[in-house]
PDB file of C-alpha atoms in Angstrom:
ATOM      1  CA  UNK A  25      -0.720  18.637 -46.715  1.00 57.00           C
ATOM      2  CA  UNK A  26       2.634  16.870 -47.150  1.00 67.00           C
ATOM      3  CA  UNK A  27       3.221  14.238 -49.824  1.00 67.00           C
ATOM      4  CA  UNK A  28       3.201  11.561 -47.110  1.00 65.00           C
ATOM      5  CA  UNK A  29      -0.137  12.781 -45.707  1.00 70.00           C
ATOM      6  CA  UNK A  30      -1.545  12.921 -49.229  1.00 74.00           C
ATOM      7  CA  UNK A  31      -0.373   9.353 -49.873  1.00 73.00           C
ATOM      8  CA  UNK A  32      -2.007   8.088 -46.661  1.00 72.00           C
ATOM      9  CA  UNK A  33      -5.248   9.896 -47.488  1.00 77.00           C
ATOM     10  CA  UNK A  34      -5.224   8.333 -50.960  1.00 82.00           C
ATOM     11  CA  UNK A  35      -4.616   4.840 -49.553  1.00 80.00           C
ATOM     12  CA  UNK A  36      -7.422   5.265 -47.017  1.00 80.00           C
ATOM     13  CA  UNK A  37      -9.811   6.318 -49.781  1.00 83.00           C
ATOM     14  CA  UNK A  38      -8.852   3.241 -51.816  1.00 86.00           C
ATOM     15  CA  UNK A  39      -9.247   1.142 -48.642  1.00 86.00           C
ATOM     16  CA  UNK A  40     -12.858   2.277 -48.179  1.00 87.00           C
ATOM     17  CA  UNK A  41     -13.604   1.792 -51.873  1.00 89.00           C
ATOM     18  CA  UNK A  42     -12.294  -1.781 -51.630  1.00 89.00           C
ATOM     19  CA  UNK A  43     -14.584  -2.451 -48.655  1.00 92.00           C
ATOM     20  CA  UNK A  44     -17.643  -1.240 -50.557  1.00 93.00           C
ATOM     21  CA  UNK A  45     -16.712  -3.241 -53.649  1.00 91.00           C
ATOM     22  CA  UNK A  46     -16.542  -6.427 -51.525  1.00 92.00           C
ATOM     23  CA  UNK A  47     -20.046  -5.877 -50.139  1.00 93.00           C
ATOM     24  CA  UNK A  48     -19.465  -3.866 -46.975  1.00 95.00           C
ATOM     25  CA  UNK A  49     -22.300  -1.359 -47.372  1.00 95.00           C
ATOM     26  CA  UNK A  50     -23.566  -0.693 -43.829  1.00 96.00           C
ATOM     27  CA  UNK A  51     -22.965   3.010 -43.145  1.00 95.00           C
ATOM     28  CA  UNK A  52     -22.163   2.546 -39.428  1.00 96.00           C
ATOM     29  CA  UNK A  53     -19.659  -0.220 -40.174  1.00 97.00           C
ATOM     30  CA  UNK A  54     -17.937   1.825 -42.885  1.00 95.00           C
ATOM     31  CA  UNK A  55     -17.771   4.820 -40.547  1.00 95.00           C
ATOM     32  CA  UNK A  56     -16.178   2.686 -37.814  1.00 96.00           C
ATOM     33  CA  UNK A  57     -13.633   1.271 -40.248  1.00 94.00           C
ATOM     34  CA  UNK A  58     -12.797   4.754 -41.500  1.00 91.00           C
ATOM     35  CA  UNK A  59     -12.265   5.946 -37.932  1.00 93.00           C
ATOM     36  CA  UNK A  60     -10.117   3.021 -36.724  1.00 93.00           C
ATOM     37  CA  UNK A  61      -6.762   3.049 -38.508  1.00 89.00           C
ATOM     38  CA  UNK A  62      -5.516  -0.484 -39.251  1.00 90.00           C
ATOM     39  CA  UNK A  63      -1.920   0.755 -39.201  1.00 87.00           C
ATOM     40  CA  UNK A  64      -1.223   0.574 -35.424  1.00 91.00           C
ATOM     41  CA  UNK A  65      -2.350  -3.056 -35.331  1.00 92.00           C
ATOM     42  CA  UNK A  66       0.326  -4.222 -37.796  1.00 88.00           C
ATOM     43  CA  UNK A  67       3.986  -4.195 -36.857  1.00 79.00           C
ATOM     44  CA  UNK A  68       7.308  -4.824 -38.535  1.00 74.00           C
ATOM     45  CA  UNK A  69       7.797  -5.749 -42.170  1.00 74.00           C
ATOM     46  CA  UNK A  70       4.108  -5.732 -43.055  1.00 78.00           C
ATOM     47  CA  UNK A  71       3.222  -2.310 -41.644  1.00 77.00           C
ATOM     48  CA  UNK A  72       3.434  -0.746 -45.114  1.00 76.00           C
ATOM     49  CA  UNK A  73       0.614  -3.043 -46.282  1.00 81.00           C
ATOM     50  CA  UNK A  74      -1.884  -1.966 -43.620  1.00 79.00           C
ATOM     51  CA  UNK A  75      -4.290  -0.443 -46.143  1.00 81.00           C
ATOM     52  CA  UNK A  76      -4.323  -3.416 -48.510  1.00 84.00           C
ATOM     53  CA  UNK A  77      -7.282  -5.779 -48.459  1.00 85.00           C
ATOM     54  CA  UNK A  78      -5.329  -8.851 -47.444  1.00 83.00           C
ATOM     55  CA  UNK A  79      -4.704 -10.930 -44.310  1.00 84.00           C
ATOM     56  CA  UNK A  80      -1.291 -10.407 -42.715  1.00 84.00           C
ATOM     57  CA  UNK A  81       0.739 -12.453 -40.204  1.00 79.00           C
ATOM     58  CA  UNK A  82       1.002 -11.293 -36.593  1.00 82.00           C
ATOM     59  CA  UNK A  83       2.684 -12.771 -33.499  1.00 80.00           C
ATOM     60  CA  UNK A  84       1.990 -16.252 -32.065  1.00 72.00           C
ATOM     61  CA  UNK A  85       1.375 -17.769 -35.500  1.00 77.00           C
ATOM     62  CA  UNK A  86      -1.888 -15.851 -35.918  1.00 79.00           C
ATOM     63  CA  UNK A  87      -3.165 -13.475 -38.603  1.00 81.00           C
ATOM     64  CA  UNK A  88      -4.995 -10.182 -38.868  1.00 84.00           C
ATOM     65  CA  UNK A  89      -7.975 -10.762 -41.171  1.00 86.00           C
ATOM     66  CA  UNK A  90      -8.330  -8.858 -44.414  1.00 89.00           C
ATOM     67  CA  UNK A  91     -10.405  -5.704 -43.870  1.00 92.00           C
ATOM     68  CA  UNK A  92     -13.242  -6.749 -46.176  1.00 93.00           C
ATOM     69  CA  UNK A  93     -13.768  -9.920 -44.095  1.00 92.00           C
ATOM     70  CA  UNK A  94     -13.675  -7.847 -40.888  1.00 94.00           C
ATOM     71  CA  UNK A  95     -16.294  -5.563 -42.427  1.00 95.00           C
ATOM     72  CA  UNK A  96     -18.532  -8.385 -43.636  1.00 95.00           C
ATOM     73  CA  UNK A  97     -18.396 -10.181 -40.261  1.00 95.00           C
ATOM     74  CA  UNK A  98     -19.152  -6.954 -38.405  1.00 97.00           C
ATOM     75  CA  UNK A  99     -21.993  -6.140 -40.780  1.00 97.00           C
ATOM     76  CA  UNK A 100     -23.455  -9.644 -40.350  1.00 97.00           C
ATOM     77  CA  UNK A 101     -23.727  -9.103 -36.576  1.00 98.00           C
ATOM     78  CA  UNK A 102     -26.280  -6.295 -37.049  1.00 97.00           C
ATOM     79  CA  UNK A 103     -24.966  -4.528 -33.936  1.00 98.00           C
ATOM     80  CA  UNK A 104     -27.185  -2.190 -31.940  1.00 97.00           C
ATOM     81  CA  UNK A 105     -25.654   0.710 -29.930  1.00 97.00           C
ATOM     82  CA  UNK A 106     -26.586  -0.824 -26.537  1.00 97.00           C
ATOM     83  CA  UNK A 107     -25.238  -4.304 -27.325  1.00 98.00           C
ATOM     84  CA  UNK A 108     -22.751  -6.238 -25.217  1.00 98.00           C
ATOM     85  CA  UNK A 109     -20.413  -8.244 -27.445  1.00 98.00           C
ATOM     86  CA  UNK A 110     -18.087 -11.194 -26.858  1.00 98.00           C
ATOM     87  CA  UNK A 111     -15.224 -11.592 -29.322  1.00 97.00           C
ATOM     88  CA  UNK A 112     -13.379 -14.919 -29.258  1.00 95.00           C
ATOM     89  CA  UNK A 113      -9.882 -14.399 -30.635  1.00 93.00           C
ATOM     90  CA  UNK A 114      -8.454 -10.941 -29.918  1.00 94.00           C
ATOM     91  CA  UNK A 115      -5.535 -11.385 -32.307  1.00 91.00           C
ATOM     92  CA  UNK A 116      -4.175  -7.967 -33.247  1.00 93.00           C
ATOM     93  CA  UNK A 117      -7.120  -6.187 -31.594  1.00 96.00           C
ATOM     94  CA  UNK A 118      -8.290  -4.604 -34.861  1.00 96.00           C
ATOM     95  CA  UNK A 119     -11.667  -6.334 -34.944  1.00 96.00           C
ATOM     96  CA  UNK A 120     -12.399  -5.469 -31.299  1.00 97.00           C
ATOM     97  CA  UNK A 121     -11.548  -1.830 -31.978  1.00 98.00           C
ATOM     98  CA  UNK A 122     -14.081  -1.773 -34.833  1.00 98.00           C
ATOM     99  CA  UNK A 123     -16.717  -3.380 -32.597  1.00 98.00           C
ATOM    100  CA  UNK A 124     -16.035  -0.797 -29.878  1.00 98.00           C
ATOM    101  CA  UNK A 125     -17.309   1.940 -32.200  1.00 98.00           C
ATOM    102  CA  UNK A 126     -20.654   0.221 -32.651  1.00 98.00           C
ATOM    103  CA  UNK A 127     -21.565  -1.338 -29.287  1.00 98.00           C
ATOM    104  CA  UNK A 128     -21.805  -0.373 -25.637  1.00 98.00           C
ATOM    105  CA  UNK A 129     -19.279  -2.923 -24.341  1.00 98.00           C
ATOM    106  CA  UNK A 130     -16.854  -5.401 -25.946  1.00 98.00           C
ATOM    107  CA  UNK A 131     -15.289  -8.338 -24.132  1.00 98.00           C
ATOM    108  CA  UNK A 132     -12.459  -9.878 -26.123  1.00 97.00           C
ATOM    109  CA  UNK A 133     -10.541 -13.015 -25.154  1.00 96.00           C
ATOM    110  CA  UNK A 134      -7.484 -14.747 -26.553  1.00 94.00           C
ATOM    111  CA  UNK A 135      -5.466 -17.789 -25.503  1.00 90.00           C
ATOM    112  CA  UNK A 136      -2.185 -15.940 -26.147  1.00 90.00           C
ATOM    113  CA  UNK A 137      -1.131 -13.558 -23.372  1.00 94.00           C
ATOM    114  CA  UNK A 138       1.258 -11.675 -25.676  1.00 93.00           C
ATOM    115  CA  UNK A 139      -1.531 -10.803 -28.103  1.00 93.00           C
ATOM    116  CA  UNK A 140      -3.834  -9.636 -25.303  1.00 95.00           C
ATOM    117  CA  UNK A 141      -1.072  -7.487 -23.792  1.00 95.00           C
ATOM    118  CA  UNK A 142      -0.170  -5.859 -27.112  1.00 95.00           C
ATOM    119  CA  UNK A 143      -3.809  -5.259 -28.083  1.00 96.00           C
ATOM    120  CA  UNK A 144      -4.572  -3.752 -24.665  1.00 97.00           C
ATOM    121  CA  UNK A 145      -1.725  -1.277 -25.111  1.00 97.00           C
ATOM    122  CA  UNK A 146      -3.141  -0.155 -28.481  1.00 96.00           C
ATOM    123  CA  UNK A 147      -6.642   0.202 -26.999  1.00 97.00           C
ATOM    124  CA  UNK A 148      -5.180   2.430 -24.274  1.00 97.00           C
ATOM    125  CA  UNK A 149      -3.300   4.533 -26.833  1.00 96.00           C
ATOM    126  CA  UNK A 150      -6.517   4.999 -28.830  1.00 96.00           C
ATOM    127  CA  UNK A 151      -8.563   5.701 -25.673  1.00 96.00           C
ATOM    128  CA  UNK A 152     -10.974   2.847 -26.410  1.00 97.00           C
ATOM    129  CA  UNK A 153     -12.370   2.546 -22.896  1.00 97.00           C
ATOM    130  CA  UNK A 154     -15.294   0.201 -23.590  1.00 98.00           C
ATOM    131  CA  UNK A 155     -13.130  -2.860 -24.388  1.00 98.00           C
ATOM    132  CA  UNK A 156     -12.281  -5.462 -21.724  1.00 97.00           C
ATOM    133  CA  UNK A 157      -9.430  -7.837 -22.668  1.00 97.00           C
ATOM    134  CA  UNK A 158      -8.862 -11.209 -21.047  1.00 96.00           C
ATOM    135  CA  UNK A 159      -6.485 -14.146 -21.427  1.00 94.00           C
ATOM    136  CA  UNK A 160      -8.798 -17.153 -21.570  1.00 91.00           C
ATOM    137  CA  UNK A 161      -9.822 -20.242 -23.519  1.00 87.00           C
ATOM    138  CA  UNK A 162     -12.404 -18.594 -25.717  1.00 86.00           C
ATOM    139  CA  UNK A 163     -14.043 -21.854 -26.775  1.00 87.00           C
ATOM    140  CA  UNK A 164     -15.801 -21.810 -23.404  1.00 91.00           C
ATOM    141  CA  UNK A 165     -16.836 -18.173 -23.689  1.00 93.00           C
ATOM    142  CA  UNK A 166     -17.221 -15.993 -20.599  1.00 95.00           C
ATOM    143  CA  UNK A 167     -19.974 -17.499 -18.419  1.00 94.00           C
ATOM    144  CA  UNK A 168     -19.539 -14.800 -15.746  1.00 94.00           C
ATOM    145  CA  UNK A 169     -20.482 -12.064 -18.227  1.00 95.00           C
ATOM    146  CA  UNK A 170     -23.161 -13.951 -20.187  1.00 94.00           C
ATOM    147  CA  UNK A 171     -25.585 -13.606 -21.792  1.00 97.00           C
ATOM    148  CA  UNK A 172     -24.313 -11.599 -24.770  1.00 98.00           C
ATOM    149  CA  UNK A 173     -26.269  -9.732 -27.431  1.00 98.00           C
ATOM    150  CA  UNK A 174     -23.672 -10.598 -30.052  1.00 98.00           C
ATOM    151  CA  UNK A 175     -20.800 -13.102 -30.253  1.00 98.00           C
ATOM    152  CA  UNK A 176     -18.069 -12.995 -32.895  1.00 97.00           C
ATOM    153  CA  UNK A 177     -15.620 -15.881 -33.315  1.00 95.00           C
ATOM    154  CA  UNK A 178     -12.487 -15.132 -35.332  1.00 90.00           C
ATOM    155  CA  UNK A 179     -11.230 -18.719 -35.591  1.00 87.00           C
ATOM    156  CA  UNK A 180     -12.800 -21.689 -37.351  1.00 88.00           C
ATOM    157  CA  UNK A 181     -14.665 -24.370 -35.395  1.00 88.00           C
ATOM    158  CA  UNK A 182     -15.970 -27.690 -36.732  1.00 88.00           C
ATOM    159  CA  UNK A 183     -19.407 -26.635 -35.465  1.00 88.00           C
ATOM    160  CA  UNK A 184     -20.675 -23.540 -33.621  1.00 89.00           C
ATOM    161  CA  UNK A 185     -19.372 -24.189 -30.061  1.00 90.00           C
ATOM    162  CA  UNK A 186     -22.107 -25.257 -27.631  1.00 92.00           C
ATOM    163  CA  UNK A 187     -20.883 -23.111 -24.710  1.00 94.00           C
ATOM    164  CA  UNK A 188     -21.006 -20.013 -26.922  1.00 96.00           C
ATOM    165  CA  UNK A 189     -24.483 -20.801 -28.222  1.00 96.00           C
ATOM    166  CA  UNK A 190     -25.628 -21.132 -24.608  1.00 96.00           C
ATOM    167  CA  UNK A 191     -24.253 -17.651 -23.791  1.00 97.00           C
ATOM    168  CA  UNK A 192     -26.212 -15.956 -26.580  1.00 97.00           C
ATOM    169  CA  UNK A 193     -29.323 -13.999 -25.597  1.00 97.00           C
ATOM    170  CA  UNK A 194     -32.704 -14.792 -27.096  1.00 97.00           C
ATOM    171  CA  UNK A 195     -32.729 -12.506 -30.131  1.00 97.00           C
ATOM    172  CA  UNK A 196     -28.928 -12.521 -30.188  1.00 98.00           C
ATOM    173  CA  UNK A 197     -26.619 -13.198 -33.139  1.00 98.00           C
ATOM    174  CA  UNK A 198     -23.347 -15.105 -33.405  1.00 97.00           C
ATOM    175  CA  UNK A 199     -21.073 -15.017 -36.437  1.00 96.00           C
ATOM    176  CA  UNK A 200     -18.544 -17.860 -36.671  1.00 96.00           C
ATOM    177  CA  UNK A 201     -16.407 -19.506 -39.378  1.00 93.00           C
ATOM    178  CA  UNK A 202     -17.231 -23.223 -39.558  1.00 93.00           C
ATOM    179  CA  UNK A 203     -15.266 -25.947 -41.335  1.00 88.00           C
ATOM    180  CA  UNK A 204     -13.323 -29.136 -40.702  1.00 72.00           C
ATOM    181  CA  UNK A 205     -10.255 -28.015 -42.643  1.00 65.00           C
ATOM    182  CA  UNK A 206      -8.572 -24.751 -43.571  1.00 64.00           C
ATOM    183  CA  UNK A 207      -9.479 -25.428 -47.199  1.00 69.00           C
ATOM    184  CA  UNK A 208     -13.262 -25.565 -46.772  1.00 79.00           C
ATOM    185  CA  UNK A 209     -14.775 -23.068 -44.342  1.00 90.00           C
ATOM    186  CA  UNK A 210     -17.945 -21.022 -44.398  1.00 92.00           C
ATOM    187  CA  UNK A 211     -18.986 -17.987 -42.431  1.00 93.00           C
ATOM    188  CA  UNK A 212     -22.185 -18.783 -40.532  1.00 94.00           C
ATOM    189  CA  UNK A 213     -24.649 -16.436 -38.829  1.00 97.00           C
ATOM    190  CA  UNK A 214     -26.528 -18.041 -35.940  1.00 97.00           C
ATOM    191  CA  UNK A 215     -29.657 -16.272 -34.673  1.00 97.00           C
ATOM    192  CA  UNK A 216     -31.150 -17.411 -31.364  1.00 97.00           C
ATOM    193  CA  UNK A 217     -34.944 -17.465 -31.166  1.00 96.00           C
ATOM    194  CA  UNK A 218     -37.510 -18.649 -28.618  1.00 95.00           C
ATOM    195  CA  UNK A 219     -37.694 -21.886 -30.612  1.00 94.00           C
ATOM    196  CA  UNK A 220     -33.955 -22.514 -30.952  1.00 94.00           C
ATOM    197  CA  UNK A 221     -31.294 -21.474 -33.462  1.00 96.00           C
ATOM    198  CA  UNK A 222     -31.499 -20.371 -37.094  1.00 96.00           C
ATOM    199  CA  UNK A 223     -28.423 -20.724 -39.324  1.00 95.00           C
ATOM    200  CA  UNK A 224     -27.498 -18.661 -42.388  1.00 94.00           C
ATOM    201  CA  UNK A 225     -24.469 -19.447 -44.562  1.00 93.00           C
ATOM    202  CA  UNK A 226     -22.842 -16.156 -45.611  1.00 92.00           C
ATOM    203  CA  UNK A 227     -19.581 -16.669 -47.508  1.00 87.00           C
ATOM    204  CA  UNK A 228     -16.541 -18.920 -47.979  1.00 86.00           C
ATOM    205  CA  UNK A 229     -13.658 -17.855 -45.716  1.00 87.00           C
ATOM    206  CA  UNK A 230     -10.324 -19.093 -44.364  1.00 83.00           C
ATOM    207  CA  UNK A 231      -9.388 -18.720 -40.691  1.00 81.00           C
ATOM    208  CA  UNK A 232      -6.937 -20.292 -38.270  1.00 74.00           C
ATOM    209  CA  UNK A 233      -8.567 -23.113 -36.247  1.00 75.00           C
ATOM    210  CA  UNK A 234     -10.271 -22.545 -32.893  1.00 78.00           C
ATOM    211  CA  UNK A 235      -7.984 -24.284 -30.395  1.00 72.00           C
ATOM    212  CA  UNK A 236      -8.854 -25.219 -26.820  1.00 68.00           C
ATOM    213  CA  UNK A 237      -6.505 -24.378 -23.954  1.00 59.00           C
ATOM    214  CA  UNK A 238      -4.150 -21.476 -23.351  1.00 66.00           C
ATOM    215  CA  UNK A 239      -1.176 -20.634 -25.542  1.00 59.00           C
ATOM    216  CA  UNK A 240       2.309 -21.716 -24.478  1.00 66.00           C
ATOM    217  CA  UNK A 241       3.326 -18.067 -23.992  1.00 58.00           C
ATOM    218  CA  UNK A 242       0.853 -17.717 -21.068  1.00 46.00           C
TER     219      UNK A 242
END
């Protein structure tokens, strides 16, 4: 093994240790995050920081979430192998790639065409064939593909969006950051039951806001 390979192996080991220390303990989630390298999803000046547990800027004024938050959100979904998942906010594509290791099918949407195009290219390179990418206003979900077993929103809404709640199966779970400012946000798990919706507050977080409409680059 070369010094460079040894260095990467060491950083990956530290990466997984950091995930566990932040509360990511689900074995399937950890296995998925070990398998999907964060490196290809980060370009330019920040590529050397791919294995650090920190958010990093990407194109279109967006960010790639810190890995521990990706892990905690994924873990909170309690994904089953046959699940069909909607992700709102493709961003770099890293979160969708993790989801693809755990579920049968992932639909991921973003309002920025550039982000969808770049993420799609990475998915092709990694041979992740169970991800469908779309340029769309994610706040309205994907009615044509509903209902979904799981929905993950990677941008903060003031309240869990009504159209997304409506597209969640009975027994389904949605994880969404909720907050009226970027200073005060909480990660919420919404479980749909025969009687309605149950809400669990999971952790304080900070995400870019959920914005309606398509990006100007579309």
